[in-house]
Coordinates of C-alpha atoms and ligand atoms in Angstrom, one line a residue:
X1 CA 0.0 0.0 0.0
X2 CA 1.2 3.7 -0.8
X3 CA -0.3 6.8 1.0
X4 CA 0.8 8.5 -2.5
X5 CA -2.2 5.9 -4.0
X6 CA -5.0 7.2 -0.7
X7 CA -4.3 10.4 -1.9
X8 CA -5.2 10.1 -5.2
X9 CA -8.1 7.7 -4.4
X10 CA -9.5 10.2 -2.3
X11 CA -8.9 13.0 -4.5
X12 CA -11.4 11.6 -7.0
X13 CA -13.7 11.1 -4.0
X14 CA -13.2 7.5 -3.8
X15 CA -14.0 5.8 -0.2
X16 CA -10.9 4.5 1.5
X17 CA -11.2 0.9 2.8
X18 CA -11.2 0.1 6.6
X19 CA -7.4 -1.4 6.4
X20 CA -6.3 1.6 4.0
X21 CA -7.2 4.1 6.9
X22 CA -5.7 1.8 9.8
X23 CA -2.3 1.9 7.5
X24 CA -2.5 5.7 7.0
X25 CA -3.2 6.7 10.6
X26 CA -0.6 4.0 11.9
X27 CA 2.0 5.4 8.9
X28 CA 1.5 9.2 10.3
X29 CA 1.5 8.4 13.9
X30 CA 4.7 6.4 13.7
X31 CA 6.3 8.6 10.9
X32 CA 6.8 6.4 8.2
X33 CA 4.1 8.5 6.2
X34 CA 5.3 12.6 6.5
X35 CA 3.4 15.5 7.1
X36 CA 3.4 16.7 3.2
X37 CA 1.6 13.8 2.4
X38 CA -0.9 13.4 5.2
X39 CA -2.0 17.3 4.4
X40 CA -2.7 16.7 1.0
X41 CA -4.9 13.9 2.5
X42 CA -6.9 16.4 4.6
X43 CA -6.8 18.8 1.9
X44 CA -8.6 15.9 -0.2
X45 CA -10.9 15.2 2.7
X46 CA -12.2 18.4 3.0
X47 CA -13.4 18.9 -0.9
X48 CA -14.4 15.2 -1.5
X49 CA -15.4 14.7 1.9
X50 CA -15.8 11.0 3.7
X51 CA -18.3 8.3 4.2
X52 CA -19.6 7.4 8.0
X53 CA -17.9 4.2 7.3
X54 CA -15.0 5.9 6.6
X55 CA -15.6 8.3 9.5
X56 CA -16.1 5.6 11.9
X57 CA -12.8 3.6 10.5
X58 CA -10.8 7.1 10.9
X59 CA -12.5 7.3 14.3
X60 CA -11.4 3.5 15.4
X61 CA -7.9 4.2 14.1
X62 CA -7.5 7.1 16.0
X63 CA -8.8 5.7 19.8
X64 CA -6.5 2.8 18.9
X65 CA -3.1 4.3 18.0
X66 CA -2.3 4.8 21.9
X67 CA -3.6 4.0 25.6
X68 CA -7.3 3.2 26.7
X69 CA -8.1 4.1 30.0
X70 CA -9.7 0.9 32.2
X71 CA -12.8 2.3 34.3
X72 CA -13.9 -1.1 34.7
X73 CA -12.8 -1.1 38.1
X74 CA -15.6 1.8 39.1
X75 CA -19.0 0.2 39.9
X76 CA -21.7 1.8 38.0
X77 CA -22.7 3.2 33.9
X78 CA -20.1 5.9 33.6
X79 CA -21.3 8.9 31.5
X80 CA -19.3 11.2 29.7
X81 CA -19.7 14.5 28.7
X82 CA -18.2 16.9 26.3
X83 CA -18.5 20.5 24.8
X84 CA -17.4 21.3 21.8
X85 CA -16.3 24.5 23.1
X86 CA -17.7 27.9 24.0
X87 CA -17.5 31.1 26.1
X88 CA -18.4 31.5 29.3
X89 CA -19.2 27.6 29.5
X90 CA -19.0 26.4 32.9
X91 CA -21.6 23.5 32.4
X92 CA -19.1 21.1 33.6
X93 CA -18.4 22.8 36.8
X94 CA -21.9 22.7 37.5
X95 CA -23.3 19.4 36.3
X96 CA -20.3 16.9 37.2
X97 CA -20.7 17.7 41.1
X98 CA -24.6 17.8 40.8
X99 CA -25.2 14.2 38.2
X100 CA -22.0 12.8 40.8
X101 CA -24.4 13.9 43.9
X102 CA -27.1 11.6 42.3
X103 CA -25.1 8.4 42.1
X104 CA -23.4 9.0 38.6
X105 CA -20.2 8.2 38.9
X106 CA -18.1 11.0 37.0
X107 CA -14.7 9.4 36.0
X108 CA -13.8 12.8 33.5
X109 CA -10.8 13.4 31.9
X110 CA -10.5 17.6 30.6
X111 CA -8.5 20.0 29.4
X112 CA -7.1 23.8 29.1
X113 CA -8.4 26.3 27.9
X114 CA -7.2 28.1 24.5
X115 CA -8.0 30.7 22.4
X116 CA -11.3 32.2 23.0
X117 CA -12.8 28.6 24.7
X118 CA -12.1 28.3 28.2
X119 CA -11.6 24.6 29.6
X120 CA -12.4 23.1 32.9
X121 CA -8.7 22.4 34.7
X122 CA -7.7 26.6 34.5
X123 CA -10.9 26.8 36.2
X124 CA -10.9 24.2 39.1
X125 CA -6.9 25.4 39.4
X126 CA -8.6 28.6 40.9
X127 CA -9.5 26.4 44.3
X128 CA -6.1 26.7 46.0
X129 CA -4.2 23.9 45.9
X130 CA -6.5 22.2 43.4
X131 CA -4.6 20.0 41.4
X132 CA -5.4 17.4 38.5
X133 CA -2.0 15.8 38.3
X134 CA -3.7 12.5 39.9
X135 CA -2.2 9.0 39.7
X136 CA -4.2 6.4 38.2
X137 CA -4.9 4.8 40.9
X138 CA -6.4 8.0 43.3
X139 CA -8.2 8.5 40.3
X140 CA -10.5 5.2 40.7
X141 CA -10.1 5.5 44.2
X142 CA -12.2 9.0 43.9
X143 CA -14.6 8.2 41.8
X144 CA -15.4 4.9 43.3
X145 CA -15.2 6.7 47.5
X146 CA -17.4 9.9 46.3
X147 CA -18.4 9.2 43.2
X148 CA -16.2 12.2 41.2
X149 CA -12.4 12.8 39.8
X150 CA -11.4 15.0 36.9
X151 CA -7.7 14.2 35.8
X152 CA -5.8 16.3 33.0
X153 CA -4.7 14.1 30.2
X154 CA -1.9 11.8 31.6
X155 CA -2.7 9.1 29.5
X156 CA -1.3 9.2 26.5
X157 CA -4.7 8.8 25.0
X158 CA -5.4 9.1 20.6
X159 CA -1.9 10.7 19.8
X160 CA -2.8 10.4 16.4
X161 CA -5.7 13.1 16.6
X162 CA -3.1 15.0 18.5
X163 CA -0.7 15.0 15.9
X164 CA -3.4 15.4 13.5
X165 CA -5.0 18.3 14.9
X166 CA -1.8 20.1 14.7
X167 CA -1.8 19.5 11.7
X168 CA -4.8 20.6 10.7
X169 CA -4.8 23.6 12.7
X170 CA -1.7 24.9 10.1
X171 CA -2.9 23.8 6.6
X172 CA -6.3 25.1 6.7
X173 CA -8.0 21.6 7.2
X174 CA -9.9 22.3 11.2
X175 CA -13.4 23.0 9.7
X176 CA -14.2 19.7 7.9
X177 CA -17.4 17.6 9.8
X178 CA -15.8 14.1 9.5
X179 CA -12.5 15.8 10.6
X180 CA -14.0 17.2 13.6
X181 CA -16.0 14.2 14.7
X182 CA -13.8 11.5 14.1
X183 CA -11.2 13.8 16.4
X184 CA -13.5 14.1 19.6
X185 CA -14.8 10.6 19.4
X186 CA -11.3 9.2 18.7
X187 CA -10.5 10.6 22.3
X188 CA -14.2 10.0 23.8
X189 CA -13.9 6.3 23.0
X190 CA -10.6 6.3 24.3
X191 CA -11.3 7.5 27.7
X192 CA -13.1 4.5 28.4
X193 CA -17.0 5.3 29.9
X194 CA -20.1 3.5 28.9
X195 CA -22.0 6.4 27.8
X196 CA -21.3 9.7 25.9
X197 CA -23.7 12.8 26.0
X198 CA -22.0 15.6 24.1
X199 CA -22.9 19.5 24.4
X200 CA -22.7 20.4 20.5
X201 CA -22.6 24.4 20.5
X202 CA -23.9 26.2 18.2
X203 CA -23.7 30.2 16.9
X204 CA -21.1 33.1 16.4
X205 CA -18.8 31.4 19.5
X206 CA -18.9 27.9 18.5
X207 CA -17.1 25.6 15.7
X208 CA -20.6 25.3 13.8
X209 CA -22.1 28.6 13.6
X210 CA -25.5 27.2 11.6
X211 CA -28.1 24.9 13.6
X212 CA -27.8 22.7 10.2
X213 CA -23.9 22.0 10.6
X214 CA -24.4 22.1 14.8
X215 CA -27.0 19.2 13.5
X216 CA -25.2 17.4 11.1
X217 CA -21.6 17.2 13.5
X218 CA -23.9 16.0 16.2
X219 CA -25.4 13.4 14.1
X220 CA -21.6 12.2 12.8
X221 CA -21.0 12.0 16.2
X222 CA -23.6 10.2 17.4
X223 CA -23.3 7.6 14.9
X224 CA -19.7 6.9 15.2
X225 CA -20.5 6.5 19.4
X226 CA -23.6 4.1 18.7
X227 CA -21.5 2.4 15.9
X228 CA -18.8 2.1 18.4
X229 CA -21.0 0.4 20.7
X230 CA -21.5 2.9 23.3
X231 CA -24.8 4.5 24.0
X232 CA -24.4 8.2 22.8
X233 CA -26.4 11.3 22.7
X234 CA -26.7 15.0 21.8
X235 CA -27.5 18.0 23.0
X236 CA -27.3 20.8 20.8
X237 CA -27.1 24.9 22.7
X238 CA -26.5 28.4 21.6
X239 CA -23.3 30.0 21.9
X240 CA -24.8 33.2 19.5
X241 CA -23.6 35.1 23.3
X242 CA -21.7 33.7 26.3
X243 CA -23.6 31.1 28.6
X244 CA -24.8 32.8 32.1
X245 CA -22.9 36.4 32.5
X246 CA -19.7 35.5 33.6
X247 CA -17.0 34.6 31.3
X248 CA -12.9 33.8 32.7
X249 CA -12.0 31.5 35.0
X250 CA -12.3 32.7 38.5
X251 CA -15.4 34.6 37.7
X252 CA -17.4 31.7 36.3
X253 CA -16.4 29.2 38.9
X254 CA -18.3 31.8 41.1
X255 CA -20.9 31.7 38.9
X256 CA -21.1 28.4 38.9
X257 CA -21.1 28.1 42.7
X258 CA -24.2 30.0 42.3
X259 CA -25.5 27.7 40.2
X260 CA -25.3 25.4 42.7
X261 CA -26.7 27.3 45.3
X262 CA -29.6 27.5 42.9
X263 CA -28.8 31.4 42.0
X264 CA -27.8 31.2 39.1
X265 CA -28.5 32.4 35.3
X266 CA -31.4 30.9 33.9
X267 CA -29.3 29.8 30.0
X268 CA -26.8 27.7 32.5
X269 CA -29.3 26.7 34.8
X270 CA -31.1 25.0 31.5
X271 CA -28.4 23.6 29.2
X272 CA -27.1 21.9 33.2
X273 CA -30.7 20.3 33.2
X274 CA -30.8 19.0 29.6
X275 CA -27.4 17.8 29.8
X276 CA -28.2 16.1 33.5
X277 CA -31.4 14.9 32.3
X278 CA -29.6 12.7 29.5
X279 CA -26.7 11.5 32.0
X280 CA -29.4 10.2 34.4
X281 CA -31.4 8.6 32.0
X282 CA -27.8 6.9 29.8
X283 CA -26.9 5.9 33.3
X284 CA -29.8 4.2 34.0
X285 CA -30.9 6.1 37.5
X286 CA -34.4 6.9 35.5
X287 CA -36.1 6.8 32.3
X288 CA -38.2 9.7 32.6
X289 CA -37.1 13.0 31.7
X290 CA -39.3 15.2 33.9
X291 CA -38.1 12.8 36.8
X292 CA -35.0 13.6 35.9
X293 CA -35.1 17.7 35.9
X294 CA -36.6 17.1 39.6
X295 CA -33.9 15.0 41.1
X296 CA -31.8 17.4 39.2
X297 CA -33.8 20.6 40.9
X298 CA -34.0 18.7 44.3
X299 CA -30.0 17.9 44.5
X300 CA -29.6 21.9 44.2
X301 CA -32.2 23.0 46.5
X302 CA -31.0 20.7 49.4
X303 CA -27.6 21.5 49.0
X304 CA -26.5 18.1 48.3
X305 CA -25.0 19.0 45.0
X306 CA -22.6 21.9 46.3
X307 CA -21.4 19.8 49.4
X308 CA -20.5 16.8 46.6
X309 CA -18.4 19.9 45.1
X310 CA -16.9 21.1 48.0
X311 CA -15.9 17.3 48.7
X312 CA -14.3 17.1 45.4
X313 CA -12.7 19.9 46.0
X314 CA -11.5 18.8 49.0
X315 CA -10.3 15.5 47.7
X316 CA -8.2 16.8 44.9
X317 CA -6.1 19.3 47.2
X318 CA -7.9 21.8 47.0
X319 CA -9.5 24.4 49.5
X320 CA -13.4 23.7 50.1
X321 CA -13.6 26.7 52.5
X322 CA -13.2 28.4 49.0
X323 CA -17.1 26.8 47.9
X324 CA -18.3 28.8 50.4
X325 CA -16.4 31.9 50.6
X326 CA -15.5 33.1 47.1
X327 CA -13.4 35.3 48.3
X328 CA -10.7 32.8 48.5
X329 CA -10.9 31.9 45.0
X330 CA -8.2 34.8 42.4
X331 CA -9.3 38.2 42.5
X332 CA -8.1 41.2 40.1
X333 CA -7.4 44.2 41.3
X334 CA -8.9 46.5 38.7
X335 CA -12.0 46.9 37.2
X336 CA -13.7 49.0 34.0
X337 CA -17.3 49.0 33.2
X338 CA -18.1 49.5 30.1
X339 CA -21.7 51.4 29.5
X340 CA -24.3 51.7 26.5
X341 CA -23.8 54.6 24.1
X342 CA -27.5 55.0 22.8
X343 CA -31.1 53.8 23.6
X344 CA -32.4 50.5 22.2
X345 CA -32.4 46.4 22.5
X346 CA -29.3 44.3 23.3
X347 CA -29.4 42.7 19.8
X348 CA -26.3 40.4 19.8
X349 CA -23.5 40.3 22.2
X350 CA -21.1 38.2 19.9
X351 CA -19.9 35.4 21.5
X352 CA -16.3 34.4 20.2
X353 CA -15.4 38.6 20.5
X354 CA -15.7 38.4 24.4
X355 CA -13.9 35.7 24.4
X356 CA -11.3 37.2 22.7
X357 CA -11.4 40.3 25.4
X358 CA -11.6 38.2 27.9
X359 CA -8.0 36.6 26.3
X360 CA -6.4 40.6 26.1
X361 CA -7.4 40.6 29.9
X362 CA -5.0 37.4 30.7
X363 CA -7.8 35.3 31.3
X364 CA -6.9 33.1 28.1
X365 CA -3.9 31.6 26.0
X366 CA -3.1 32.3 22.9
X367 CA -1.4 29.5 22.0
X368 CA -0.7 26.6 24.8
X369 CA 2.2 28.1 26.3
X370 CA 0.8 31.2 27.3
X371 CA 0.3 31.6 31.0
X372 CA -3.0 33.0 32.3
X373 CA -4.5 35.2 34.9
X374 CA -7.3 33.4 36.7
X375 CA -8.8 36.6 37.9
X376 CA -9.1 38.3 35.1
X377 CA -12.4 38.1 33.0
X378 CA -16.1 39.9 32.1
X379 CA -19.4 39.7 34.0
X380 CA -22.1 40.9 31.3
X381 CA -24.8 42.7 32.3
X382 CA -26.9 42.4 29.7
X383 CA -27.9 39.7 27.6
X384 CA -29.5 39.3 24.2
X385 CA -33.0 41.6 23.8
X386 CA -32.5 43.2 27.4
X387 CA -33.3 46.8 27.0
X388 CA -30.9 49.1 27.9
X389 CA -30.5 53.1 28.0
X390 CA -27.8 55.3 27.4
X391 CA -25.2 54.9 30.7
X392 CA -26.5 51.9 31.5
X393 CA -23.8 49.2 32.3
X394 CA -23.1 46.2 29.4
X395 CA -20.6 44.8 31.3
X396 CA -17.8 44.8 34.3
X397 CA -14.2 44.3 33.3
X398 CA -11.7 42.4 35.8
X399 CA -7.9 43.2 35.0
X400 CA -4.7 43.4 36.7
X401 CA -3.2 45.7 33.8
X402 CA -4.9 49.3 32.9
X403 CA -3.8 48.6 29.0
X404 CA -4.6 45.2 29.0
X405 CA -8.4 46.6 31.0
X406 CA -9.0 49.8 28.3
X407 CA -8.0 47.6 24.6
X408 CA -10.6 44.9 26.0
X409 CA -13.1 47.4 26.8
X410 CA -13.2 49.0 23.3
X411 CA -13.4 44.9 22.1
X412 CA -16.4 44.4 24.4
X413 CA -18.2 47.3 23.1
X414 CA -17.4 46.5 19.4
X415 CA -19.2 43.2 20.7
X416 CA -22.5 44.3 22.0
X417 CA -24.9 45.6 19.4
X418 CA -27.9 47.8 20.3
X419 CA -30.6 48.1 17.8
X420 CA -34.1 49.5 18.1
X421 CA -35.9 46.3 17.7
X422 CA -36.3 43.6 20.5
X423 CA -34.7 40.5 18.8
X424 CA -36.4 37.5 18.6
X425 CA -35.8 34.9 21.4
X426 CA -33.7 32.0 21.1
X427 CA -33.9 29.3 23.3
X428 CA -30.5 28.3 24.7
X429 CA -31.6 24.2 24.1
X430 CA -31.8 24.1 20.7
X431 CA -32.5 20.0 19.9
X432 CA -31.9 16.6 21.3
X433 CA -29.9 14.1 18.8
X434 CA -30.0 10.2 20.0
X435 CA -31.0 8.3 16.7
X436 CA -29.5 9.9 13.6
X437 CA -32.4 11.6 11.5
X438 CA -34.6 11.7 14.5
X439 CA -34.9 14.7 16.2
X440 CA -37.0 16.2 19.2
X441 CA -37.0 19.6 20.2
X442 CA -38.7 18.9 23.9
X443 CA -37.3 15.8 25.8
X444 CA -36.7 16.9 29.4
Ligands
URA1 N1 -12.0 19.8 18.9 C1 -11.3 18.6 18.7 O1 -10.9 17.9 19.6 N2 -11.0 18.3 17.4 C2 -11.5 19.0 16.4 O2 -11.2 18.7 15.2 C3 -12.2 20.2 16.6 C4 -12.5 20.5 17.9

């Protein structure tokens, strides 16, 4: 077999056999087959595009070309969740103390954030002390004593979608949908739970920025999970604006604190209950969806949902005084509000922009090495179709830096628009995906 031979094949939109993909991904991970070559491949891939057999074979090839994480050893259906990456998404913060507090066990592997998309280990680093750096073995001893454990990626887990995805990100080749879903999967499946519910975003701050492509990469993903033999489903949300109001890492694990007290924004509060709806019924604690929102609403209102964080908390290293008092978590020492200059309706506050101010601030990386300030960040104070006069506060900056504080204000401005009309609403749960070409709009 010749990769020069795949290339051609799949430039005249020929399907590549199961054993043809397993050479080329084993070729490009062990560097027999060079980088030229596999990015002509992509190239190919994104005009002629792929089968799902091929997407699933690409997926299989991927989980397989390193480790697998084991969870057999924790008792219960483990369920998995992903974003495909937003602003101001702290859904995981919320939802992995709260589904854990109701007997899911939540064995979760995450990452950093970078580039406008935050990521859930800069934002548990703000508990001090908190770290991730956990052995395999207290990892399974968490999750199986209080049902929770989020590691950062030790494992050495689909380095072929990691050398891929560099790839890709320098030859033009991210934004292809088999690409995409064959590269979260690879690394879903390889992390070992029973179950996968993925949080597909879409809008101005997310990957897909039509419901029709948020749709169709759910649907790719969802098939390759199923096909893979794991029960999978998808939830798909805006990110047209930030989710809740606070957006950098300090700021929204205080806001998701207050999600767990049961303060907290209303968008949050519902993409937490779809998601936690789906992991309690994939992990079998219910098959009833409006069941499910109440032992959702009930964990919250009793509290047993914030201790479960503050134990977490506790059992990683970190400080659970910090749950509740907030003013032990990173603080700036600055701040800048930025007001409305006319009369009118919030009409968009774009999304991906604020998360780009909130990266001038220090609060995210521009590319991995970059270090970042966990106190720095934006608390909106409007949202889409609020009205708002002249003066009135859009939103509160929080800087260490005056420069760094008075460039992203003139960013966050540039990202709120006020028009004279009250914009439509857009629900923040957009669909529910579980059987390719079936979809439901209401399911919790
Ligand atoms: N996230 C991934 O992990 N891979 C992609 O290709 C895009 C987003």
């Amino acid at each position: 077999m010749r990769m020069y031979d795949l290339i051609l094949k799949k430039k005249r939109g020929e399907a590549l056999s199961t054993e043809e993909i397993r050479y080329m991904i084993r070729g490009f991970t062990e560097g027999s087959i060079p980088d030229y070559q596999m990015s002509a491949m992509m190239m190919a891939i994104c005009f002629t595009g792929m089968t799902r057999q091929e997407t699933v074979d690409l997926t299989l090839a991927m989980r397989d070309s390193g480790d697998r994480m084991d969870l057999s050893g924790i008792a219960g259906i483990k369920v998995d969740k992903h974003s495909t990456g937003g602003v101001g998404d702290k859904t995981s913060l919320v939802l992995a103390p709260l589904a854990a507090s109701l007997g899911v066990p939540v064995a979760k592997m995450s990452g950093r954030g970078l580039g406008h998309t935050g990521g859930t280990i800069d934002k548990l680093e703000c508990f001090p002390g908190f770290t991730t750096a956990l052995t395999e073995e207290v990892f399974l001893h968490n999750v199986n004593t209080i049902g929770i454990a989020i590691a950062g990626q030790t494992a050495d887990l689909a380095p072929a979608d990691k050398k891929l995805y560099a790839l890709r990100d320098v030859t033009g080749t991210v934004d292809q949908m088999s690409l995409i879903a064959s590269s979260i999967m690879s690394k879903k499946l390889a992390s070992g739970s029973d179950a996968i519910v993925l949080d597909v975003k879409t809008g101005n701050g997310a990957f897909m920025k039509t419901i029709e492509d948020a749709r169709a990469l759910a649907e790719a993903m969802v098939s390759i999970g199923t096909m893979a033999g794991k029960r999978t489903a998808a939830v798909i949300t805006d990110m047209d604006q930030p989710l809740g109001y606070a957006v950098g890492n300090s700021l929204e694990v205080i806001e998701a604190i207050d999600t767990l007290r049961g303060e907290g924004p209303e968008d949050l509060r519902e993409v937490v209950f779809a998601l936690g709806s789906v992991m309690l019924q994939l992990a079998g604690k219910t098959s009833d969806g409006a069941a499910a929102r109440r032992m959702l609403e009930h964990a919250i209102a009793d509290g047993s949902a914030l201790r479960k964080l503050a134990e977490f908390v506790g059992a990683q290293g970190g400080d659970p005084a910090a749950v509740y008092d907030t003013s032990l978590l990173p603080a700036a020492s600055d701040t800048l509000t930025v007001t409305a200059e006319r009369d009118g309706y919030v009409q968009r506050i774009l999304a991906e922009e604020i998360g780009i101010a909130c990266m001038s601030l220090g609060g995210g990386r521009e590319t991995k090495e970059s270090a970042i300030d966990l106190s720095a960040g934006i608390v909106l104070k409007k949202k889409n179709g609020d009205p708002v006069r002249t003066g009135d506060p859009l939103a509160v900056l929080y800087g260490n830096d005056a420069a760094r504080l008075a460039r992203a204000a003139e960013q966050v401005r540039a990202a709120c628009k006020i028009g004279q009309t009250r914009p439509a609403h857009v629900p923040v749960v957009r669909e529910y995906i579980d059987t390719v070409n079936k979809k439901t709009s209401i399911f919790i």
